[in-house]
């Protein structure tokens, strides 16, 4: 290992140790089951917005390289975060500092961990590392990973109002609920006025039948947002961004 590499690791470890505290960080999972990459620019923008408000954020990224629609990794990654969760490498090797208040971990293999492990949120506390929130841009097919991040999870889904996408989203919710405890369910719906009303009614009825908690509609957008280029998918939506940020801060 070169002196430069060694110095970088020391700086990162020192930065992690600086984030002390006793409260377990809440875990917020955002997922678009029909298009996982759609949450990448959303979590990117939300995380930066939260750090601008004085929050310390750990961004956990589950979206596979071939599902990212060319959205780049925000930094070079030394180890997959699963290696730190399993205890094979130190925490500062599984996460990378993007700014003093924003850290990033690529978590492509956490769902494969078969043996019981201390959840990431608890692991951070036992290592004297504090984050205000852990925010996950989730893959749509790896619900086994969620319990590895925290004891309770706040879920937010992004879904169009078509029957097939609503059913796909509800299936994902059921699969997630089967693997961990859901603290809250939120959703951002994409559709026109009539579709939104029907979707909300369907969600309310279906959630009562299949979920342990109600689903809160956190915001609505035009259907076109679901197929927009990632770079502009969430621009020009200050009210939605503010609502999502407030949701994260309230459920803390």
PDB file of C-alpha atoms in Angstrom:
ATOM      1  CA  UNK A   1       0.000   0.000   0.000  1.00  0.00           C
ATOM      2  CA  UNK A   2       1.378   3.407  -0.958  1.00  0.00           C
ATOM      3  CA  UNK A   3       1.710   6.289   1.501  1.00  0.00           C
ATOM      4  CA  UNK A   4      -0.977   8.151  -0.417  1.00  0.00           C
ATOM      5  CA  UNK A   5      -3.431   5.251  -0.127  1.00  0.00           C
ATOM      6  CA  UNK A   6      -2.634   4.824   3.561  1.00  0.00           C
ATOM      7  CA  UNK A   7      -3.209   8.532   4.168  1.00  0.00           C
ATOM      8  CA  UNK A   8      -6.577   8.390   2.386  1.00  0.00           C
ATOM      9  CA  UNK A   9      -7.731   5.491   4.579  1.00  0.00           C
ATOM     10  CA  UNK A  10      -6.668   7.286   7.740  1.00  0.00           C
ATOM     11  CA  UNK A  11      -8.526  10.416   6.661  1.00  0.00           C
ATOM     12  CA  UNK A  12     -11.681   8.404   5.948  1.00  0.00           C
ATOM     13  CA  UNK A  13     -11.497   6.541   9.244  1.00  0.00           C
ATOM     14  CA  UNK A  14     -11.002   9.803  11.110  1.00  0.00           C
ATOM     15  CA  UNK A  15     -14.020  11.245   9.330  1.00  0.00           C
ATOM     16  CA  UNK A  16     -16.159   8.285  10.345  1.00  0.00           C
ATOM     17  CA  UNK A  17     -15.063   8.485  13.964  1.00  0.00           C
ATOM     18  CA  UNK A  18     -15.987  12.166  13.984  1.00  0.00           C
ATOM     19  CA  UNK A  19     -19.677  11.281  13.531  1.00  0.00           C
ATOM     20  CA  UNK A  20     -20.339  10.221  17.118  1.00  0.00           C
ATOM     21  CA  UNK A  21     -23.704   9.686  18.765  1.00  0.00           C
ATOM     22  CA  UNK A  22     -25.990   7.226  20.572  1.00  0.00           C
ATOM     23  CA  UNK A  23     -29.202   7.152  18.505  1.00  0.00           C
ATOM     24  CA  UNK A  24     -29.619   4.415  15.914  1.00  0.00           C
ATOM     25  CA  UNK A  25     -30.016   5.950  12.480  1.00  0.00           C
ATOM     26  CA  UNK A  26     -33.402   5.377  10.815  1.00  0.00           C
ATOM     27  CA  UNK A  27     -33.297   3.494   7.529  1.00  0.00           C
ATOM     28  CA  UNK A  28     -35.275   4.875   4.573  1.00  0.00           C
ATOM     29  CA  UNK A  29     -35.590   2.646   1.512  1.00  0.00           C
ATOM     30  CA  UNK A  30     -36.673   4.188  -1.802  1.00  0.00           C
ATOM     31  CA  UNK A  31     -37.535   1.901  -4.703  1.00  0.00           C
ATOM     32  CA  UNK A  32     -39.168   2.040  -8.101  1.00  0.00           C
ATOM     33  CA  UNK A  33     -39.982  -1.626  -8.731  1.00  0.00           C
ATOM     34  CA  UNK A  34     -40.603  -1.101 -12.456  1.00  0.00           C
ATOM     35  CA  UNK A  35     -37.456   1.012 -13.002  1.00  0.00           C
ATOM     36  CA  UNK A  36     -34.901   0.795 -10.177  1.00  0.00           C
ATOM     37  CA  UNK A  37     -32.567   3.433 -11.677  1.00  0.00           C
ATOM     38  CA  UNK A  38     -35.246   6.097 -11.225  1.00  0.00           C
ATOM     39  CA  UNK A  39     -34.419   6.399  -7.534  1.00  0.00           C
ATOM     40  CA  UNK A  40     -30.727   7.113  -8.192  1.00  0.00           C
ATOM     41  CA  UNK A  41     -31.118  10.817  -9.061  1.00  0.00           C
ATOM     42  CA  UNK A  42     -33.833  11.129  -6.417  1.00  0.00           C
ATOM     43  CA  UNK A  43     -31.696   9.766  -3.563  1.00  0.00           C
ATOM     44  CA  UNK A  44     -28.700  11.705  -4.871  1.00  0.00           C
ATOM     45  CA  UNK A  45     -30.630  14.993  -4.745  1.00  0.00           C
ATOM     46  CA  UNK A  46     -32.390  14.233  -1.451  1.00  0.00           C
ATOM     47  CA  UNK A  47     -29.148  13.265   0.287  1.00  0.00           C
ATOM     48  CA  UNK A  48     -27.401  16.440  -0.807  1.00  0.00           C
ATOM     49  CA  UNK A  49     -30.430  18.508   0.212  1.00  0.00           C
ATOM     50  CA  UNK A  50     -30.434  16.922   3.659  1.00  0.00           C
ATOM     51  CA  UNK A  51     -26.728  17.537   4.156  1.00  0.00           C
ATOM     52  CA  UNK A  52     -27.291  21.182   3.239  1.00  0.00           C
ATOM     53  CA  UNK A  53     -29.707  21.259   6.197  1.00  0.00           C
ATOM     54  CA  UNK A  54     -27.021  19.973   8.542  1.00  0.00           C
ATOM     55  CA  UNK A  55     -27.854  16.241   8.402  1.00  0.00           C
ATOM     56  CA  UNK A  56     -25.248  13.489   8.120  1.00  0.00           C
ATOM     57  CA  UNK A  57     -26.346  10.889   5.574  1.00  0.00           C
ATOM     58  CA  UNK A  58     -25.183   7.425   4.551  1.00  0.00           C
ATOM     59  CA  UNK A  59     -26.363   6.598   1.031  1.00  0.00           C
ATOM     60  CA  UNK A  60     -26.594   2.847   0.451  1.00  0.00           C
ATOM     61  CA  UNK A  61     -26.880   1.992  -3.236  1.00  0.00           C
ATOM     62  CA  UNK A  62     -28.229  -1.412  -4.301  1.00  0.00           C
ATOM     63  CA  UNK A  63     -28.869  -0.686  -7.987  1.00  0.00           C
ATOM     64  CA  UNK A  64     -26.852  -3.119 -10.102  1.00  0.00           C
ATOM     65  CA  UNK A  65     -24.444  -1.810 -12.705  1.00  0.00           C
ATOM     66  CA  UNK A  66     -26.509  -3.157 -15.609  1.00  0.00           C
ATOM     67  CA  UNK A  67     -29.698  -1.546 -14.202  1.00  0.00           C
ATOM     68  CA  UNK A  68     -28.256   1.943 -13.740  1.00  0.00           C
ATOM     69  CA  UNK A  69     -29.026   3.221 -17.263  1.00  0.00           C
ATOM     70  CA  UNK A  70     -25.473   4.581 -17.432  1.00  0.00           C
ATOM     71  CA  UNK A  71     -25.939   6.585 -14.212  1.00  0.00           C
ATOM     72  CA  UNK A  72     -22.384   6.543 -12.841  1.00  0.00           C
ATOM     73  CA  UNK A  73     -21.222   5.556  -9.402  1.00  0.00           C
ATOM     74  CA  UNK A  74     -20.530   8.766  -7.461  1.00  0.00           C
ATOM     75  CA  UNK A  75     -17.048   7.611  -6.480  1.00  0.00           C
ATOM     76  CA  UNK A  76     -14.556   4.781  -6.675  1.00  0.00           C
ATOM     77  CA  UNK A  77     -15.578   1.909  -4.410  1.00  0.00           C
ATOM     78  CA  UNK A  78     -12.996  -0.189  -2.542  1.00  0.00           C
ATOM     79  CA  UNK A  79     -15.278  -2.943  -1.213  1.00  0.00           C
ATOM     80  CA  UNK A  80     -18.945  -3.811  -1.464  1.00  0.00           C
ATOM     81  CA  UNK A  81     -20.729  -2.715   1.713  1.00  0.00           C
ATOM     82  CA  UNK A  82     -21.698  -6.328   2.382  1.00  0.00           C
ATOM     83  CA  UNK A  83     -18.077  -6.999   3.328  1.00  0.00           C
ATOM     84  CA  UNK A  84     -18.355  -4.485   6.180  1.00  0.00           C
ATOM     85  CA  UNK A  85     -21.784  -5.714   7.268  1.00  0.00           C
ATOM     86  CA  UNK A  86     -20.390  -9.255   7.508  1.00  0.00           C
ATOM     87  CA  UNK A  87     -17.372  -7.965   9.424  1.00  0.00           C
ATOM     88  CA  UNK A  88     -14.800  -8.991   6.816  1.00  0.00           C
ATOM     89  CA  UNK A  89     -13.487  -5.438   6.367  1.00  0.00           C
ATOM     90  CA  UNK A  90     -13.644  -2.295   8.509  1.00  0.00           C
ATOM     91  CA  UNK A  91     -16.560   0.103   8.082  1.00  0.00           C
ATOM     92  CA  UNK A  92     -14.360   2.782   6.590  1.00  0.00           C
ATOM     93  CA  UNK A  93     -13.455   0.311   3.813  1.00  0.00           C
ATOM     94  CA  UNK A  94     -17.103  -0.310   2.886  1.00  0.00           C
ATOM     95  CA  UNK A  95     -18.169   3.337   2.696  1.00  0.00           C
ATOM     96  CA  UNK A  96     -16.601   6.364   1.033  1.00  0.00           C
ATOM     97  CA  UNK A  97     -16.877  10.034   1.956  1.00  0.00           C
ATOM     98  CA  UNK A  98     -18.464  12.164  -0.774  1.00  0.00           C
ATOM     99  CA  UNK A  99     -18.498  15.218   1.499  1.00  0.00           C
ATOM    100  CA  UNK A 100     -17.979  15.651   5.262  1.00  0.00           C
ATOM    101  CA  UNK A 101     -21.710  14.991   5.799  1.00  0.00           C
ATOM    102  CA  UNK A 102     -22.444  12.518   2.994  1.00  0.00           C
ATOM    103  CA  UNK A 103     -21.047   8.984   2.738  1.00  0.00           C
ATOM    104  CA  UNK A 104     -21.692   6.334   0.107  1.00  0.00           C
ATOM    105  CA  UNK A 105     -21.728   2.541   0.117  1.00  0.00           C
ATOM    106  CA  UNK A 106     -22.356   0.247  -2.865  1.00  0.00           C
ATOM    107  CA  UNK A 107     -24.364  -2.734  -1.621  1.00  0.00           C
ATOM    108  CA  UNK A 108     -24.803  -5.232  -4.446  1.00  0.00           C
ATOM    109  CA  UNK A 109     -24.264  -8.433  -2.461  1.00  0.00           C
ATOM    110  CA  UNK A 110     -25.847  -7.770   0.952  1.00  0.00           C
ATOM    111  CA  UNK A 111     -28.911  -9.822   0.006  1.00  0.00           C
ATOM    112  CA  UNK A 112     -26.648 -12.882  -0.244  1.00  0.00           C
ATOM    113  CA  UNK A 113     -25.628 -12.781   3.432  1.00  0.00           C
ATOM    114  CA  UNK A 114     -27.154 -15.940   4.842  1.00  0.00           C
ATOM    115  CA  UNK A 115     -25.965 -15.951   8.441  1.00  0.00           C
ATOM    116  CA  UNK A 116     -27.337 -13.601  11.148  1.00  0.00           C
ATOM    117  CA  UNK A 117     -25.424 -10.312  11.325  1.00  0.00           C
ATOM    118  CA  UNK A 118     -25.727  -7.142  13.339  1.00  0.00           C
ATOM    119  CA  UNK A 119     -27.763  -4.671  11.257  1.00  0.00           C
ATOM    120  CA  UNK A 120     -25.790  -1.818   9.751  1.00  0.00           C
ATOM    121  CA  UNK A 121     -27.530   0.858  11.859  1.00  0.00           C
ATOM    122  CA  UNK A 122     -26.683  -0.986  15.083  1.00  0.00           C
ATOM    123  CA  UNK A 123     -23.174  -1.761  13.837  1.00  0.00           C
ATOM    124  CA  UNK A 124     -22.527   1.934  13.287  1.00  0.00           C
ATOM    125  CA  UNK A 125     -23.587   2.776  16.841  1.00  0.00           C
ATOM    126  CA  UNK A 126     -21.475   0.022  18.359  1.00  0.00           C
ATOM    127  CA  UNK A 127     -18.539   1.429  16.366  1.00  0.00           C
ATOM    128  CA  UNK A 128     -19.220   4.951  17.701  1.00  0.00           C
ATOM    129  CA  UNK A 129     -20.289   6.220  14.280  1.00  0.00           C
ATOM    130  CA  UNK A 130     -23.392   8.354  13.911  1.00  0.00           C
ATOM    131  CA  UNK A 131     -25.493   9.173  10.866  1.00  0.00           C
ATOM    132  CA  UNK A 132     -28.792  11.046  11.030  1.00  0.00           C
ATOM    133  CA  UNK A 133     -30.261   8.765   8.348  1.00  0.00           C
ATOM    134  CA  UNK A 134     -29.382   5.805   6.171  1.00  0.00           C
ATOM    135  CA  UNK A 135     -31.030   6.233   2.766  1.00  0.00           C
ATOM    136  CA  UNK A 136     -31.177   3.273   0.389  1.00  0.00           C
ATOM    137  CA  UNK A 137     -31.704   3.363  -3.383  1.00  0.00           C
ATOM    138  CA  UNK A 138     -33.051  -0.158  -3.576  1.00  0.00           C
ATOM    139  CA  UNK A 139     -32.976  -2.908  -6.128  1.00  0.00           C
ATOM    140  CA  UNK A 140     -36.417  -4.335  -6.823  1.00  0.00           C
ATOM    141  CA  UNK A 141     -35.540  -8.001  -6.316  1.00  0.00           C
ATOM    142  CA  UNK A 142     -33.424  -8.176  -3.174  1.00  0.00           C
ATOM    143  CA  UNK A 143     -35.737  -7.791  -0.146  1.00  0.00           C
ATOM    144  CA  UNK A 144     -33.438 -10.035   1.885  1.00  0.00           C
ATOM    145  CA  UNK A 145     -31.031  -7.126   2.256  1.00  0.00           C
ATOM    146  CA  UNK A 146     -33.370  -4.792   4.131  1.00  0.00           C
ATOM    147  CA  UNK A 147     -33.131  -6.428   7.564  1.00  0.00           C
ATOM    148  CA  UNK A 148     -29.356  -6.184   7.261  1.00  0.00           C
ATOM    149  CA  UNK A 149     -29.622  -2.389   7.347  1.00  0.00           C
ATOM    150  CA  UNK A 150     -31.886  -1.833  10.354  1.00  0.00           C
ATOM    151  CA  UNK A 151     -34.462  -3.328  12.704  1.00  0.00           C
ATOM    152  CA  UNK A 152     -37.274  -1.234  11.218  1.00  0.00           C
ATOM    153  CA  UNK A 153     -37.454   0.243   7.737  1.00  0.00           C
ATOM    154  CA  UNK A 154     -39.314   3.241   6.318  1.00  0.00           C
ATOM    155  CA  UNK A 155     -40.306   2.380   2.750  1.00  0.00           C
ATOM    156  CA  UNK A 156     -41.114   4.753  -0.106  1.00  0.00           C
ATOM    157  CA  UNK A 157     -42.103   3.344  -3.492  1.00  0.00           C
ATOM    158  CA  UNK A 158     -42.416   5.116  -6.830  1.00  0.00           C
ATOM    159  CA  UNK A 159     -45.113   3.707  -9.103  1.00  0.00           C
ATOM    160  CA  UNK A 160     -47.235   4.525 -12.126  1.00  0.00           C
ATOM    161  CA  UNK A 161     -50.983   4.124 -11.703  1.00  0.00           C
ATOM    162  CA  UNK A 162     -51.448   1.409 -14.299  1.00  0.00           C
ATOM    163  CA  UNK A 163     -52.871  -1.834 -12.977  1.00  0.00           C
ATOM    164  CA  UNK A 164     -49.751  -3.866 -13.752  1.00  0.00           C
ATOM    165  CA  UNK A 165     -47.340  -1.415 -12.130  1.00  0.00           C
ATOM    166  CA  UNK A 166     -49.504  -0.992  -9.042  1.00  0.00           C
ATOM    167  CA  UNK A 167     -49.634  -4.769  -8.663  1.00  0.00           C
ATOM    168  CA  UNK A 168     -45.863  -4.984  -9.191  1.00  0.00           C
ATOM    169  CA  UNK A 169     -45.356  -2.377  -6.471  1.00  0.00           C
ATOM    170  CA  UNK A 170     -47.718  -4.136  -4.063  1.00  0.00           C
ATOM    171  CA  UNK A 171     -45.938  -7.443  -4.669  1.00  0.00           C
ATOM    172  CA  UNK A 172     -42.618  -5.751  -3.846  1.00  0.00           C
ATOM    173  CA  UNK A 173     -44.151  -4.339  -0.653  1.00  0.00           C
ATOM    174  CA  UNK A 174     -45.395  -7.766   0.394  1.00  0.00           C
ATOM    175  CA  UNK A 175     -41.999  -9.330  -0.296  1.00  0.00           C
ATOM    176  CA  UNK A 176     -40.252  -6.603   1.726  1.00  0.00           C
ATOM    177  CA  UNK A 177     -42.709  -6.965   4.605  1.00  0.00           C
ATOM    178  CA  UNK A 178     -42.020 -10.704   4.706  1.00  0.00           C
ATOM    179  CA  UNK A 179     -38.304 -10.044   5.265  1.00  0.00           C
ATOM    180  CA  UNK A 180     -38.310  -7.150   7.761  1.00  0.00           C
ATOM    181  CA  UNK A 181     -40.456  -4.855   9.892  1.00  0.00           C
ATOM    182  CA  UNK A 182     -41.911  -1.938   7.969  1.00  0.00           C
ATOM    183  CA  UNK A 183     -42.176   1.183  10.110  1.00  0.00           C
ATOM    184  CA  UNK A 184     -43.993   3.193   7.413  1.00  0.00           C
ATOM    185  CA  UNK A 185     -45.149   2.794   3.836  1.00  0.00           C
ATOM    186  CA  UNK A 186     -45.099   5.780   1.505  1.00  0.00           C
ATOM    187  CA  UNK A 187     -45.614   6.077  -2.236  1.00  0.00           C
ATOM    188  CA  UNK A 188     -45.163   8.592  -5.034  1.00  0.00           C
ATOM    189  CA  UNK A 189     -47.760   8.010  -7.764  1.00  0.00           C
ATOM    190  CA  UNK A 190     -47.429   8.918 -11.426  1.00  0.00           C
ATOM    191  CA  UNK A 191     -50.627   9.452 -13.404  1.00  0.00           C
ATOM    192  CA  UNK A 192     -53.408  11.812 -14.465  1.00  0.00           C
ATOM    193  CA  UNK A 193     -56.179  12.999 -12.141  1.00  0.00           C
ATOM    194  CA  UNK A 194     -58.587  10.100 -12.746  1.00  0.00           C
ATOM    195  CA  UNK A 195     -55.817   7.507 -12.526  1.00  0.00           C
ATOM    196  CA  UNK A 196     -54.551   8.966  -9.257  1.00  0.00           C
ATOM    197  CA  UNK A 197     -57.968   8.771  -7.612  1.00  0.00           C
ATOM    198  CA  UNK A 198     -58.443   5.157  -8.680  1.00  0.00           C
ATOM    199  CA  UNK A 199     -54.924   4.217  -7.639  1.00  0.00           C
ATOM    200  CA  UNK A 200     -55.323   5.725  -4.177  1.00  0.00           C
ATOM    201  CA  UNK A 201     -58.580   3.830  -3.661  1.00  0.00           C
ATOM    202  CA  UNK A 202     -56.982   0.585  -4.839  1.00  0.00           C
ATOM    203  CA  UNK A 203     -53.963   1.109  -2.587  1.00  0.00           C
ATOM    204  CA  UNK A 204     -56.101   1.783   0.484  1.00  0.00           C
ATOM    205  CA  UNK A 205     -58.139  -1.396  -0.026  1.00  0.00           C
ATOM    206  CA  UNK A 206     -55.230  -3.617  -0.992  1.00  0.00           C
ATOM    207  CA  UNK A 207     -53.009  -2.398   1.831  1.00  0.00           C
ATOM    208  CA  UNK A 208     -55.676  -3.368   4.362  1.00  0.00           C
ATOM    209  CA  UNK A 209     -55.753  -6.869   2.907  1.00  0.00           C
ATOM    210  CA  UNK A 210     -52.028  -7.466   2.420  1.00  0.00           C
ATOM    211  CA  UNK A 211     -49.955  -5.035   4.499  1.00  0.00           C
ATOM    212  CA  UNK A 212     -49.677  -4.468   8.224  1.00  0.00           C
ATOM    213  CA  UNK A 213     -49.719  -0.671   7.780  1.00  0.00           C
ATOM    214  CA  UNK A 214     -51.534   1.793   5.555  1.00  0.00           C
ATOM    215  CA  UNK A 215     -49.789   3.338   2.565  1.00  0.00           C
ATOM    216  CA  UNK A 216     -49.411   7.119   2.626  1.00  0.00           C
ATOM    217  CA  UNK A 217     -49.375   8.937  -0.710  1.00  0.00           C
ATOM    218  CA  UNK A 218     -46.471  11.349  -0.346  1.00  0.00           C
ATOM    219  CA  UNK A 219     -46.811  13.017  -3.731  1.00  0.00           C
ATOM    220  CA  UNK A 220     -47.969  12.756  -7.325  1.00  0.00           C
ATOM    221  CA  UNK A 221     -46.272  13.447 -10.656  1.00  0.00           C
ATOM    222  CA  UNK A 222     -47.136  13.218 -14.334  1.00  0.00           C
ATOM    223  CA  UNK A 223     -46.897   9.800 -15.952  1.00  0.00           C
ATOM    224  CA  UNK A 224     -44.089  11.065 -18.198  1.00  0.00           C
ATOM    225  CA  UNK A 225     -41.755  11.217 -15.200  1.00  0.00           C
ATOM    226  CA  UNK A 226     -41.642   7.418 -15.146  1.00  0.00           C
ATOM    227  CA  UNK A 227     -39.938   7.292 -18.561  1.00  0.00           C
ATOM    228  CA  UNK A 228     -37.969  10.553 -18.405  1.00  0.00           C
ATOM    229  CA  UNK A 229     -34.199  10.637 -18.770  1.00  0.00           C
ATOM    230  CA  UNK A 230     -32.629  10.157 -15.351  1.00  0.00           C
ATOM    231  CA  UNK A 231     -30.806  13.480 -15.406  1.00  0.00           C
ATOM    232  CA  UNK A 232     -34.079  15.438 -15.517  1.00  0.00           C
ATOM    233  CA  UNK A 233     -36.541  12.969 -14.021  1.00  0.00           C
ATOM    234  CA  UNK A 234     -36.939  14.823 -10.710  1.00  0.00           C
ATOM    235  CA  UNK A 235     -36.152  18.420 -11.659  1.00  0.00           C
ATOM    236  CA  UNK A 236     -38.734  21.167 -11.261  1.00  0.00           C
ATOM    237  CA  UNK A 237     -40.617  19.431  -8.417  1.00  0.00           C
ATOM    238  CA  UNK A 238     -39.820  21.569  -5.359  1.00  0.00           C
ATOM    239  CA  UNK A 239     -43.032  20.652  -3.499  1.00  0.00           C
ATOM    240  CA  UNK A 240     -42.430  16.917  -3.915  1.00  0.00           C
ATOM    241  CA  UNK A 241     -38.793  17.240  -2.925  1.00  0.00           C
ATOM    242  CA  UNK A 242     -39.767  19.226   0.171  1.00  0.00           C
ATOM    243  CA  UNK A 243     -42.428  16.641   1.104  1.00  0.00           C
ATOM    244  CA  UNK A 244     -40.025  13.719   0.764  1.00  0.00           C
ATOM    245  CA  UNK A 245     -37.383  15.535   2.767  1.00  0.00           C
ATOM    246  CA  UNK A 246     -39.909  16.346   5.491  1.00  0.00           C
ATOM    247  CA  UNK A 247     -41.010  12.695   5.539  1.00  0.00           C
ATOM    248  CA  UNK A 248     -37.428  11.594   6.139  1.00  0.00           C
ATOM    249  CA  UNK A 249     -36.917  14.175   8.878  1.00  0.00           C
ATOM    250  CA  UNK A 250     -40.191  13.390  10.687  1.00  0.00           C
ATOM    251  CA  UNK A 251     -39.527   9.637  10.678  1.00  0.00           C
ATOM    252  CA  UNK A 252     -36.236   9.989  12.455  1.00  0.00           C
TER     253      UNK A 252
END
